[in-house]
Tab-separated table of C-alpha atoms and ligand atoms in Angstrom:
chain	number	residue	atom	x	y	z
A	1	UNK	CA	68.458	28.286	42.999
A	2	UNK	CA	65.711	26.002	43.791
A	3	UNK	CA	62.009	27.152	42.520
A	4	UNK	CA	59.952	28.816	45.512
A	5	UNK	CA	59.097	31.692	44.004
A	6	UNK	CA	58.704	35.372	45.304
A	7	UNK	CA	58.435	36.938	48.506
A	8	UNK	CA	58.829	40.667	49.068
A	9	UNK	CA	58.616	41.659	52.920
A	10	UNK	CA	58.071	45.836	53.692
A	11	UNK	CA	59.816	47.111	50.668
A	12	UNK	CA	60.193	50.661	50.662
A	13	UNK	CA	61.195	53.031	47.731
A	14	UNK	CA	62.084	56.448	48.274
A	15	UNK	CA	63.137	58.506	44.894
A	16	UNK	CA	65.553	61.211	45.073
A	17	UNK	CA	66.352	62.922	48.801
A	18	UNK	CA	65.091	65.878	50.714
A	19	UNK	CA	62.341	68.163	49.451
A	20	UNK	CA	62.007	66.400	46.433
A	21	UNK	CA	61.969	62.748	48.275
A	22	UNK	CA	59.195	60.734	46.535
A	23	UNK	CA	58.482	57.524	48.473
A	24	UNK	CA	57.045	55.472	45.613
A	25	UNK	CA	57.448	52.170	47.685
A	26	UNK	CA	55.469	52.425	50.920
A	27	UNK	CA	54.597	48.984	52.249
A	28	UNK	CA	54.822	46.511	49.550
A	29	UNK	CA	54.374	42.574	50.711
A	30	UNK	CA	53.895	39.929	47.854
A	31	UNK	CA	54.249	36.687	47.909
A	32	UNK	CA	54.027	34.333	44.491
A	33	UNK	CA	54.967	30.626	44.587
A	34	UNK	CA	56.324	28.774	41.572
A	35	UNK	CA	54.390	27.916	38.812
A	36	UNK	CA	51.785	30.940	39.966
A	37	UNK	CA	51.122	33.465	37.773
A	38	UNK	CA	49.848	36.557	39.707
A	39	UNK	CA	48.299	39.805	38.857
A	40	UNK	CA	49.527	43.512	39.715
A	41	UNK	CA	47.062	45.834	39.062
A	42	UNK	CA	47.030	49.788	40.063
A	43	UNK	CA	46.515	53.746	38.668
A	44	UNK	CA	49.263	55.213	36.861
A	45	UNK	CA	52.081	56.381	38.918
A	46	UNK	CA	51.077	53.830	41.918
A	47	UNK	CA	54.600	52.226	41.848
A	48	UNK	CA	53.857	49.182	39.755
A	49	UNK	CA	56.675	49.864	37.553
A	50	UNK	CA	59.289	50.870	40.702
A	51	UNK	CA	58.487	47.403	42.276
A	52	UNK	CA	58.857	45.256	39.021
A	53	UNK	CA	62.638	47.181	38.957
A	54	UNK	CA	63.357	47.079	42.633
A	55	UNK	CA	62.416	42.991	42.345
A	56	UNK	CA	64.602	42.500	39.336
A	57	UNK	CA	67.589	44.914	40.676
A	58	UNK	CA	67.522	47.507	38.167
A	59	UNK	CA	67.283	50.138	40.758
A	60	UNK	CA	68.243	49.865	44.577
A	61	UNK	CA	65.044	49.558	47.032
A	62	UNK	CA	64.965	51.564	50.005
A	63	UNK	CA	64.528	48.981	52.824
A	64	UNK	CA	62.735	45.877	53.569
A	65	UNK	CA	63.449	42.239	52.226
A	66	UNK	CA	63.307	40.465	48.873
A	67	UNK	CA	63.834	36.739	48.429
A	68	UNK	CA	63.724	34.562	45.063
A	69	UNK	CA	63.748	30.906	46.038
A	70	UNK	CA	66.000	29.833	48.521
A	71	UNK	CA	68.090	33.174	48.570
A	72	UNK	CA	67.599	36.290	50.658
A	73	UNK	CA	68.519	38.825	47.452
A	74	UNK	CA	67.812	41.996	49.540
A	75	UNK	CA	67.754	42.990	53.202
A	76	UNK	CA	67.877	46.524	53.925
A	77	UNK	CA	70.909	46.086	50.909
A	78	UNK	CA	71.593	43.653	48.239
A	79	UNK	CA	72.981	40.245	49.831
A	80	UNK	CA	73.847	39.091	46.634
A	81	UNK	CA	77.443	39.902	45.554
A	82	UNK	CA	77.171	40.119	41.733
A	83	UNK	CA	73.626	41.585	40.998
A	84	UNK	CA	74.503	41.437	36.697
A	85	UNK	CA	73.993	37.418	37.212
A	86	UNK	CA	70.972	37.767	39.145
A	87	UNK	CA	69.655	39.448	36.236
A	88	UNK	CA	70.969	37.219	33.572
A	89	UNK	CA	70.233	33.902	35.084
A	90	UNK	CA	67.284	34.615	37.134
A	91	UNK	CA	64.902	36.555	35.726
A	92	UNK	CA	63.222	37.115	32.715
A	93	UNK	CA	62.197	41.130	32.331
A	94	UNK	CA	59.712	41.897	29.768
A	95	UNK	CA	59.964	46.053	29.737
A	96	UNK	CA	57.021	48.414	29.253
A	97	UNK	CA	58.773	49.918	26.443
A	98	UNK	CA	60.172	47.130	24.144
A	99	UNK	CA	63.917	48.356	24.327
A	100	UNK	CA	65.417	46.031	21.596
A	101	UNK	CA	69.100	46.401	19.964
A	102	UNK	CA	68.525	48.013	16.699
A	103	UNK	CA	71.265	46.818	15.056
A	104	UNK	CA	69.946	42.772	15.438
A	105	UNK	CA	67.518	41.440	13.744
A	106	UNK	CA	64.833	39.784	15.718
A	107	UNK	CA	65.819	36.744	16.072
A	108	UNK	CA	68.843	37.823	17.493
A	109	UNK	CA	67.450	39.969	19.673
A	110	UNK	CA	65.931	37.096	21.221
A	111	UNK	CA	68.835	34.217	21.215
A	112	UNK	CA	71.501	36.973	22.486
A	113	UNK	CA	70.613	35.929	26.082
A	114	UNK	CA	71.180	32.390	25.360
A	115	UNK	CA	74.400	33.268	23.356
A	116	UNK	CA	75.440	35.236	26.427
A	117	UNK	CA	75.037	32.303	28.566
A	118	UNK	CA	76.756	29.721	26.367
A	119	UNK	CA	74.640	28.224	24.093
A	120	UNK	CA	75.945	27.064	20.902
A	121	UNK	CA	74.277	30.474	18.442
A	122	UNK	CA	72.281	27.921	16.603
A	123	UNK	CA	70.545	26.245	19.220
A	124	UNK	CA	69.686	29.496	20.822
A	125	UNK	CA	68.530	30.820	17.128
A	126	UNK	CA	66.812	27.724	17.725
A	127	UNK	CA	64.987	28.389	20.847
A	128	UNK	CA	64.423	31.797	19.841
A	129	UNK	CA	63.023	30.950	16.340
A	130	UNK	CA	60.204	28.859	18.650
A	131	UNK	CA	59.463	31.283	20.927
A	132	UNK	CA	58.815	33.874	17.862
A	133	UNK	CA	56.835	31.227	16.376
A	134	UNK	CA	55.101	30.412	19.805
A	135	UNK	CA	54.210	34.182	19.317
A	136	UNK	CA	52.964	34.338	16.122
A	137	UNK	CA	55.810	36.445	14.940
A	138	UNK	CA	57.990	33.352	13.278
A	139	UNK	CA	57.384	35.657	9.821
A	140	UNK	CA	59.232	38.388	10.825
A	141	UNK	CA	62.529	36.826	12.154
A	142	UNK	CA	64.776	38.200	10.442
A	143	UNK	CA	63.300	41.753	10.322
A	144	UNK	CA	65.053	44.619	12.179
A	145	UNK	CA	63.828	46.573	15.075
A	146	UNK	CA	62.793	49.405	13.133
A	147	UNK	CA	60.936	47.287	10.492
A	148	UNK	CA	58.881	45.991	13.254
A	149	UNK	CA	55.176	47.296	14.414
A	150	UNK	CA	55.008	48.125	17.976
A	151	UNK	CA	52.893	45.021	19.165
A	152	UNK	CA	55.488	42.897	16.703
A	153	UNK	CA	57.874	44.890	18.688
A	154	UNK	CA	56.691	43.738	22.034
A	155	UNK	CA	56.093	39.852	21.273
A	156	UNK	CA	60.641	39.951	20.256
A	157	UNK	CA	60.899	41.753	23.836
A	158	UNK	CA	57.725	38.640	25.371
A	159	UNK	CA	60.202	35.799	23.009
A	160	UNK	CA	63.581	37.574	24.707
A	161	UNK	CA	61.949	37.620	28.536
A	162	UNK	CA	61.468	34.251	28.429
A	163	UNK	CA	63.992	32.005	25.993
A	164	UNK	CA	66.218	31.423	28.977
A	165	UNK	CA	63.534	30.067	31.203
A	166	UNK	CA	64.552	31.818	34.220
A	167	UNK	CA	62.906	30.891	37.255
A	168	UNK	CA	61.016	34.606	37.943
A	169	UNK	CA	59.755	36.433	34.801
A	170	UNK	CA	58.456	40.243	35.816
A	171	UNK	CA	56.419	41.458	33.014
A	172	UNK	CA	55.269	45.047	32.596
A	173	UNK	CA	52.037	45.757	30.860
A	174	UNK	CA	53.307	42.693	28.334
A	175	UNK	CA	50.093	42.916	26.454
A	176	UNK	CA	49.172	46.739	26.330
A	177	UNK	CA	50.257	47.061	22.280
A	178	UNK	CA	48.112	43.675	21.389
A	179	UNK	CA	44.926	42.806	19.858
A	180	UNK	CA	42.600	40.355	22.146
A	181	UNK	CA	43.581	37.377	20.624
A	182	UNK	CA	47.581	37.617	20.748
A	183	UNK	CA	47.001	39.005	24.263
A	184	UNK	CA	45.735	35.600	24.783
A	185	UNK	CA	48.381	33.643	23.433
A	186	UNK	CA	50.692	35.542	25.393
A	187	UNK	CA	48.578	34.730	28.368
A	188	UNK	CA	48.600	31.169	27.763
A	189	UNK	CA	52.561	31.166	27.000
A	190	UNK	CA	53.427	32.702	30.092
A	191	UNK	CA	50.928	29.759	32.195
A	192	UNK	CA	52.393	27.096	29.733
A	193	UNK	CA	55.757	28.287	31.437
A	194	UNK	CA	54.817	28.807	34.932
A	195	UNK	CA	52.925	25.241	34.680
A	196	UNK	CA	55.887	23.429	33.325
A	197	UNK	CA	59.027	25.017	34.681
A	198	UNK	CA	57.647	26.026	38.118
A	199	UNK	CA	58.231	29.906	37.294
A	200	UNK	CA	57.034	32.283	39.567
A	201	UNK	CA	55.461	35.272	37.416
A	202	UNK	CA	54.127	38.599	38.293
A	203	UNK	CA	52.029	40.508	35.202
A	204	UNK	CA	51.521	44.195	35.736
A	205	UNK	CA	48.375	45.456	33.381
A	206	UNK	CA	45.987	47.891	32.653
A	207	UNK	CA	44.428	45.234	30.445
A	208	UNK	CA	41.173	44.491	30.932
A	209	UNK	CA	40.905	41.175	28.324
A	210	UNK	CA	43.697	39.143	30.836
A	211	UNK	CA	42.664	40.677	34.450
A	212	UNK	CA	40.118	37.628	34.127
A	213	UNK	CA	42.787	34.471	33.830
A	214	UNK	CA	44.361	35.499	37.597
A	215	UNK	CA	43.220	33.277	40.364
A	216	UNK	CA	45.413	35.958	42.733
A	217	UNK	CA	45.567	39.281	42.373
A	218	UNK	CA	47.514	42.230	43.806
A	219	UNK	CA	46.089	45.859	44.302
A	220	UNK	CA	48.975	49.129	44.758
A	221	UNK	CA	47.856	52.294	45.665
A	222	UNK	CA	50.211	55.260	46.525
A	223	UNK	CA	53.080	52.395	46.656
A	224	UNK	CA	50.938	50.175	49.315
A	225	UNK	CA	49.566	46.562	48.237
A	226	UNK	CA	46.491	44.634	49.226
A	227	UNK	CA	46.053	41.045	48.490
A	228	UNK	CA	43.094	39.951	46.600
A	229	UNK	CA	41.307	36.746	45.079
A	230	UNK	CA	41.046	36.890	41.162
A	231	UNK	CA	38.145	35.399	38.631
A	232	UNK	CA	40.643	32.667	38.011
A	233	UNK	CA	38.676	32.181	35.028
A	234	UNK	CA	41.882	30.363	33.228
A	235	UNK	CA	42.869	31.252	29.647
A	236	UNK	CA	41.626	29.113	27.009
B	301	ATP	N1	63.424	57.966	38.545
B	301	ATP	C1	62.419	58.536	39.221
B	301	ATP	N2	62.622	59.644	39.984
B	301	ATP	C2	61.626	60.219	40.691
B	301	ATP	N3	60.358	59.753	40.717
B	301	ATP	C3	60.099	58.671	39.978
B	301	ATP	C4	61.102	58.003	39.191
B	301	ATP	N4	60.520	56.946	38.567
B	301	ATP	C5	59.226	56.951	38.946
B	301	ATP	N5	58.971	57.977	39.789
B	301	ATP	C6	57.667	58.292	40.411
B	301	ATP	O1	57.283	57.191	41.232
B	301	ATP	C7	55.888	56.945	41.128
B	301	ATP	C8	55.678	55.518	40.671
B	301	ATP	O2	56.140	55.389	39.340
B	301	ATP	P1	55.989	54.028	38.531
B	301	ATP	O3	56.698	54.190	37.245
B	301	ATP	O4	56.413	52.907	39.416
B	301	ATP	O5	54.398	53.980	38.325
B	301	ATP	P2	53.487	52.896	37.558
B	301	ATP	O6	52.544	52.333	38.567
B	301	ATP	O7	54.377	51.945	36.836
B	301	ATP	O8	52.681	53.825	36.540
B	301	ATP	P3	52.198	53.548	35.012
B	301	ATP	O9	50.943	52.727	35.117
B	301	ATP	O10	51.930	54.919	34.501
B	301	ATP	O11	53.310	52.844	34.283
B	301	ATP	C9	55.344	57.996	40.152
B	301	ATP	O12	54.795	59.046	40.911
B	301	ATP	C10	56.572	58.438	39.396
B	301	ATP	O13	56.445	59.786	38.982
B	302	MG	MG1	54.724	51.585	34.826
């Protein structure tokens, strides 16, 4: 896949059928080119969440269109035939809730991906061990899981979104568990990446500390987006 980024065209999201049909998805249009990292910003229960899954096919959209570089990924139904490697090898999900395997330690947690996709295991402890220490959490490598604070927690799940470099990285509320200055860091990581390996990155948050460093911005309201200009105000 070459690296031109994101563009979602009139994607819908209905929820369940019926009476109880929610449409969560209403009109959602977004466009983020490579190397951009772009803000989405909305209330609770405005469909941030439902679009960040749609885009990285963990549930099914409703309708519209959905294209990650050169391929059309959705249209009105998933074009692509195998939608496991779309996840694997094209984007880099960083959850709202941390979700790590309890039964690795972190480190492992993080160089699993790489493992997966046939790196030798100590070059991808490797690349994980630099992420962690990228994150400030290189001290608690080989803790498990449950040994873990939450905002230790989240920085395995940033280090596991993004040790395969994968040309789109969704992140949801990444930075919600973190004091200002790691919130930073994170910040700066994810801009590092977007700089250097033309990835195309949407950041959904509440969190007032980063809403600054986005030159673009995207509003949702009731599952409908608006395009805005951001501060821009970088992150150093
Ligand atoms: N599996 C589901 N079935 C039915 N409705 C759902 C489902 N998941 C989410 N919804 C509803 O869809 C709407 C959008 O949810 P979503 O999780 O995308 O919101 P959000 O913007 O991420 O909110 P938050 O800021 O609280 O995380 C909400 O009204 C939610 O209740
Ligand atoms: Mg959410």
């Amino acid at each position: 896949m070459s690296r031109k980024g994101i563009h979602i065209e009139r994607l819908t999201k209905r929820y369940g059928s019926g009476d109880t049909a929610f449409l969560a998805l209403k009109d959602v249009n977004m466009h983020v080119a490579p190397g951009e990292v772009v803000g989405l910003i909305g209330p609770s229960g405005s469909g941030k969440s439902t679009l960040l899954k749609c885009l990285g096919a963990v549930i099914d959209p409703t309708s519209g269109r959905m294209t990650l570089g050169d391929t059309v990924i959705y249209d009105d139904g998933w074009q692509v035939p195998d939608l496991r490697a779309l996840r694997r090898d094209q984007i880099g999900f960083v959850f709202q809730a941390p979700y790590l395997i309890q039964f690795l330690d972190a480190t492992d947690n993080v160089a699993l991906l790489p493992m997966l996709a046939g790196v030798p295991n100590d070059e991808a402890r490797r690349r994980a061990l630099e992420l962690l220490t990228a994150l400030d959490v290189q001290h608690r490598a080989t803790a498990m899981p449950s040994q873990l604070s939450g905002g230790e927690q989240q920085r395995v799940a940033i280090a596991r979104g993004l040790v395969n470099r994968p040309p789109v990285i969704l992140a949801d509320e990444p930075t919600a568990p973190l004091d200002s200055q790691r919130a930073m860091a994170v910040i700066r990581i994810l801009n590092d990446m977007a700089r250097r390996l033309e990835t195309a990155i949407i950041v959904v948050t509440h969190d007032e500390k980063i809403i600054p460093t986005f030159k673009r911005i995207y509003h949702i309201r009731d599952g409908v987006t608006h395009e805005e200009a951001g501060e821009g105000r970088g992150f150093e």
